[in-house]
PDB file of C-alpha atoms in Angstrom:
ATOM      1  CA  MET A   1      -5.400  39.349  -0.391  1.00  0.00           C
ATOM      2  CA  LYS A   2      -7.102  37.059   2.125  1.00  0.00           C
ATOM      3  CA  TYR A   3      -9.130  35.389  -0.631  1.00  0.00           C
ATOM      4  CA  ILE A   4      -6.017  34.828  -2.751  1.00  0.00           C
ATOM      5  CA  CYS A   5      -4.356  33.023   0.175  1.00  0.00           C
ATOM      6  CA  VAL A   6      -7.413  30.852   0.678  1.00  0.00           C
ATOM      7  CA  LEU A   7      -7.570  30.012  -2.998  1.00  0.00           C
ATOM      8  CA  PHE A   8      -3.866  29.194  -3.072  1.00  0.00           C
ATOM      9  CA  ILE A   9      -4.180  26.879  -0.068  1.00  0.00           C
ATOM     10  CA  LEU A  10      -7.245  25.207  -1.576  1.00  0.00           C
ATOM     11  CA  PHE A  11      -5.518  24.742  -4.960  1.00  0.00           C
ATOM     12  CA  TYR A  12      -2.348  23.369  -3.321  1.00  0.00           C
ATOM     13  CA  SER A  13      -4.267  20.874  -1.166  1.00  0.00           C
ATOM     14  CA  ILE A  14      -6.257  19.621  -4.166  1.00  0.00           C
ATOM     15  CA  ALA A  15      -3.161  19.382  -6.346  1.00  0.00           C
ATOM     16  CA  SER A  16      -1.040  17.600  -3.751  1.00  0.00           C
ATOM     17  CA  SER A  17      -3.772  15.287  -2.430  1.00  0.00           C
ATOM     18  CA  GLY A  18      -3.918  13.160  -5.562  1.00  0.00           C
ATOM     19  CA  GLN A  19      -0.151  12.847  -5.915  1.00  0.00           C
ATOM     20  CA  GLU A  20       0.772  10.866  -2.834  1.00  0.00           C
ATOM     21  CA  LYS A  21       2.406   7.560  -3.570  1.00  0.00           C
ATOM     22  CA  SER A  22       1.299   4.539  -1.587  1.00  0.00           C
ATOM     23  CA  ILE A  23       1.620   0.769  -1.470  1.00  0.00           C
ATOM     24  CA  THR A  24      -0.766  -1.947  -0.420  1.00  0.00           C
ATOM     25  CA  VAL A  25       0.273  -5.216   1.121  1.00  0.00           C
ATOM     26  CA  GLY A  26      -2.113  -7.997   2.043  1.00  0.00           C
ATOM     27  CA  SER A  27      -3.586 -11.421   1.799  1.00  0.00           C
ATOM     28  CA  GLY A  28      -6.980 -12.981   1.474  1.00  0.00           C
ATOM     29  CA  GLY A  29      -9.148 -15.724   0.086  1.00  0.00           C
ATOM     30  CA  GLY A  30     -10.310 -18.890   1.714  1.00  0.00           C
ATOM     31  CA  PHE A  31     -13.875 -19.816   2.564  1.00  0.00           C
ATOM     32  CA  ALA A  32     -15.094 -16.275   3.376  1.00  0.00           C
ATOM     33  CA  GLY A  33     -13.094 -14.633   0.578  1.00  0.00           C
ATOM     34  CA  GLY A  34     -12.179 -11.577   2.620  1.00  0.00           C
ATOM     35  CA  ALA A  35      -8.843  -9.781   2.559  1.00  0.00           C
ATOM     36  CA  THR A  36      -6.691  -8.025   5.115  1.00  0.00           C
ATOM     37  CA  VAL A  37      -4.955  -5.027   3.550  1.00  0.00           C
ATOM     38  CA  TYR A  38      -2.312  -2.623   4.785  1.00  0.00           C
ATOM     39  CA  LYS A  39      -1.794   0.679   3.033  1.00  0.00           C
ATOM     40  CA  ILE A  40       1.485   2.542   3.552  1.00  0.00           C
ATOM     41  CA  THR A  41       1.624   6.190   2.456  1.00  0.00           C
ATOM     42  CA  ALA A  42       4.680   8.285   1.659  1.00  0.00           C
ATOM     43  CA  SER A  43       4.214  10.190   4.920  1.00  0.00           C
ATOM     44  CA  GLY A  44       4.610   6.955   6.885  1.00  0.00           C
ATOM     45  CA  LYS A  45       0.971   6.401   7.769  1.00  0.00           C
ATOM     46  CA  VAL A  46       0.015   2.716   7.902  1.00  0.00           C
ATOM     47  CA  LEU A  47      -3.687   1.896   7.548  1.00  0.00           C
ATOM     48  CA  ARG A  48      -5.145  -1.537   8.212  1.00  0.00           C
ATOM     49  CA  GLY A  49      -8.435  -2.687   6.826  1.00  0.00           C
ATOM     50  CA  LYS A  50     -10.478  -5.808   6.058  1.00  0.00           C
ATOM     51  CA  GLY A  51     -13.242  -6.578   3.689  1.00  0.00           C
ATOM     52  CA  ILE A  52     -14.528  -8.190   0.539  1.00  0.00           C
ATOM     53  CA  GLY A  53     -14.194  -5.999  -2.514  1.00  0.00           C
ATOM     54  CA  GLU A  54     -13.740  -2.432  -1.314  1.00  0.00           C
ATOM     55  CA  ILE A  55     -11.597  -2.289   1.805  1.00  0.00           C
ATOM     56  CA  LYS A  56     -12.621  -0.142   4.743  1.00  0.00           C
ATOM     57  CA  TYR A  57      -9.566   1.021   6.676  1.00  0.00           C
ATOM     58  CA  THR A  58     -10.434   1.071  10.373  1.00  0.00           C
ATOM     59  CA  GLU A  59      -7.059   1.194  12.117  1.00  0.00           C
ATOM     60  CA  CYS A  60      -3.893   3.209  11.710  1.00  0.00           C
ATOM     61  CA  SER A  61      -0.303   3.354  12.855  1.00  0.00           C
ATOM     62  CA  LYS A  62       2.918   5.038  11.698  1.00  0.00           C
ATOM     63  CA  ILE A  63       6.436   4.184  10.511  1.00  0.00           C
ATOM     64  CA  LYS A  64       9.323   6.495   9.748  1.00  0.00           C
ATOM     65  CA  LYS A  65       8.854   8.449   6.525  1.00  0.00           C
ATOM     66  CA  SER A  66      12.258   7.289   5.231  1.00  0.00           C
ATOM     67  CA  LYS A  67      11.261   3.631   5.744  1.00  0.00           C
ATOM     68  CA  ALA A  68       7.920   4.187   4.054  1.00  0.00           C
ATOM     69  CA  LEU A  69       9.566   5.872   1.055  1.00  0.00           C
ATOM     70  CA  ASN A  70      12.091   3.041   0.809  1.00  0.00           C
ATOM     71  CA  TYR A  71       9.351   0.367   0.770  1.00  0.00           C
ATOM     72  CA  ILE A  72       7.329   2.387  -1.711  1.00  0.00           C
ATOM     73  CA  GLN A  73      10.271   2.538  -4.086  1.00  0.00           C
ATOM     74  CA  LEU A  74      11.047  -1.169  -3.675  1.00  0.00           C
ATOM     75  CA  VAL A  75       7.421  -2.170  -4.311  1.00  0.00           C
ATOM     76  CA  ALA A  76       7.186   0.240  -7.265  1.00  0.00           C
ATOM     77  CA  ASP A  77      10.252  -1.358  -8.832  1.00  0.00           C
ATOM     78  CA  GLN A  78       8.987  -4.930  -8.326  1.00  0.00           C
ATOM     79  CA  THR A  79       5.462  -4.220  -9.515  1.00  0.00           C
ATOM     80  CA  GLN A  80       6.680  -2.391 -12.629  1.00  0.00           C
ATOM     81  CA  LEU A  81       9.055  -5.259 -13.500  1.00  0.00           C
ATOM     82  CA  ASN A  82       6.389  -7.920 -12.911  1.00  0.00           C
ATOM     83  CA  THR A  83       3.195  -6.221 -14.130  1.00  0.00           C
ATOM     84  CA  GLN A  84       1.873  -9.402 -15.705  1.00  0.00           C
ATOM     85  CA  PHE A  85       2.263 -11.534 -12.549  1.00  0.00           C
ATOM     86  CA  ASN A  86      -1.307 -12.293 -11.519  1.00  0.00           C
ATOM     87  CA  HIS A  87      -1.621 -15.835 -10.219  1.00  0.00           C
ATOM     88  CA  PRO A  88      -3.921 -15.913  -7.163  1.00  0.00           C
ATOM     89  CA  GLY A  89      -4.887 -19.179  -5.569  1.00  0.00           C
ATOM     90  CA  ASN A  90      -7.601 -19.990  -3.109  1.00  0.00           C
ATOM     91  CA  LEU A  91      -5.412 -18.170  -0.574  1.00  0.00           C
ATOM     92  CA  TYR A  92      -3.471 -15.299  -2.111  1.00  0.00           C
ATOM     93  CA  HIS A  93      -0.995 -12.540  -1.259  1.00  0.00           C
ATOM     94  CA  PHE A  94      -0.347  -9.254  -3.033  1.00  0.00           C
ATOM     95  CA  LEU A  95       1.800  -6.146  -3.318  1.00  0.00           C
ATOM     96  CA  GLY A  96       0.406  -3.055  -4.995  1.00  0.00           C
ATOM     97  CA  TYR A  97       1.739   0.380  -5.912  1.00  0.00           C
ATOM     98  CA  ALA A  98      -0.335   3.488  -6.628  1.00  0.00           C
ATOM     99  CA  GLU A  99       0.501   7.038  -7.700  1.00  0.00           C
ATOM    100  CA  ASN A 100      -2.191   9.281  -9.150  1.00  0.00           C
ATOM    101  CA  THR A 101      -3.983   7.105 -11.720  1.00  0.00           C
ATOM    102  CA  ILE A 102      -1.088   4.637 -12.074  1.00  0.00           C
ATOM    103  CA  GLN A 103      -1.612   1.344 -10.331  1.00  0.00           C
ATOM    104  CA  HIS A 104       0.434  -1.863 -10.453  1.00  0.00           C
ATOM    105  CA  LYS A 105      -0.312  -5.024  -8.514  1.00  0.00           C
ATOM    106  CA  ILE A 106       1.327  -8.436  -8.151  1.00  0.00           C
ATOM    107  CA  THR A 107      -0.887 -11.287  -6.865  1.00  0.00           C
ATOM    108  CA  TRP A 108       0.264 -14.818  -6.124  1.00  0.00           C
ATOM    109  CA  GLY A 109      -0.899 -17.992  -4.374  1.00  0.00           C
ATOM    110  CA  ASP A 110      -1.239 -20.497  -7.187  1.00  0.00           C
ATOM    111  CA  ALA A 111       1.300 -23.291  -6.485  1.00  0.00           C
ATOM    112  CA  ALA A 112       1.761 -23.810 -10.220  1.00  0.00           C
ATOM    113  CA  HIS A 113       3.102 -20.228 -10.564  1.00  0.00           C
ATOM    114  CA  PRO A 114       5.505 -19.463  -7.691  1.00  0.00           C
ATOM    115  CA  VAL A 115       6.283 -15.832  -7.042  1.00  0.00           C
ATOM    116  CA  PRO A 116       9.876 -14.691  -7.636  1.00  0.00           C
ATOM    117  CA  GLU A 117      11.994 -15.000  -4.503  1.00  0.00           C
ATOM    118  CA  SER A 118      12.769 -11.263  -4.428  1.00  0.00           C
ATOM    119  CA  ILE A 119       9.049 -10.441  -4.208  1.00  0.00           C
ATOM    120  CA  GLN A 120       8.442 -13.057  -1.518  1.00  0.00           C
ATOM    121  CA  LYS A 121      11.311 -11.663   0.581  1.00  0.00           C
ATOM    122  CA  LEU A 122      10.075  -8.073   0.200  1.00  0.00           C
ATOM    123  CA  TYR A 123       6.537  -9.126   1.154  1.00  0.00           C
ATOM    124  CA  GLN A 124       7.820 -10.936   4.269  1.00  0.00           C
ATOM    125  CA  GLU A 125      10.029  -8.004   5.289  1.00  0.00           C
ATOM    126  CA  ILE A 126       7.162  -5.489   5.017  1.00  0.00           C
ATOM    127  CA  ASN A 127       4.762  -7.847   6.854  1.00  0.00           C
ATOM    128  CA  THR A 128       7.283  -8.239   9.699  1.00  0.00           C
ATOM    129  CA  ILE A 129       7.457  -4.471  10.138  1.00  0.00           C
ATOM    130  CA  ILE A 130       3.758  -3.745   9.866  1.00  0.00           C
ATOM    131  CA  GLY A 131       2.807  -6.781  11.895  1.00  0.00           C
ATOM    132  CA  SER A 132       4.796  -5.481  14.911  1.00  0.00           C
ATOM    133  CA  LEU A 133       3.076  -2.057  14.967  1.00  0.00           C
ATOM    134  CA  ARG A 134       0.429  -0.979  17.435  1.00  0.00           C
ATOM    135  CA  TYR A 135      -2.728   0.115  15.674  1.00  0.00           C
ATOM    136  CA  LYS A 136      -5.315   2.606  16.922  1.00  0.00           C
ATOM    137  CA  PRO A 137      -8.920   2.857  15.680  1.00  0.00           C
ATOM    138  CA  ILE A 138      -9.535   5.589  13.119  1.00  0.00           C
ATOM    139  CA  LYS A 139     -12.008   8.058  14.535  1.00  0.00           C
TER     140      LYS A 139
END
């Protein structure tokens, strides 16, 4: 019986680990080409990282789960409606949505292709919230 419980817990953790929805919000570019990225999970965890290419998250904070789920849904809706919007400039901003193997991302910065106002407002709202958080190093 003990082994069955262990197997069940192991199976549940593996099955549920790949199903968490998340969003990424960030900006980058310029001379160095690096990016600052925030990842918000459905549980309300907010991770902050920097890098070129693959991002290493080094700091974390938390928001209310209900707020995280609301932002995840809003970003999911925007990224699914605007899946072809990929117009980065030298300096760029982005919103991304991920669930399992599904990933959608909107990138903008090119002055010749302005981002829709609804996306810009959502980006600014999320940045205001995550910018006011206190982050702690990830150990």
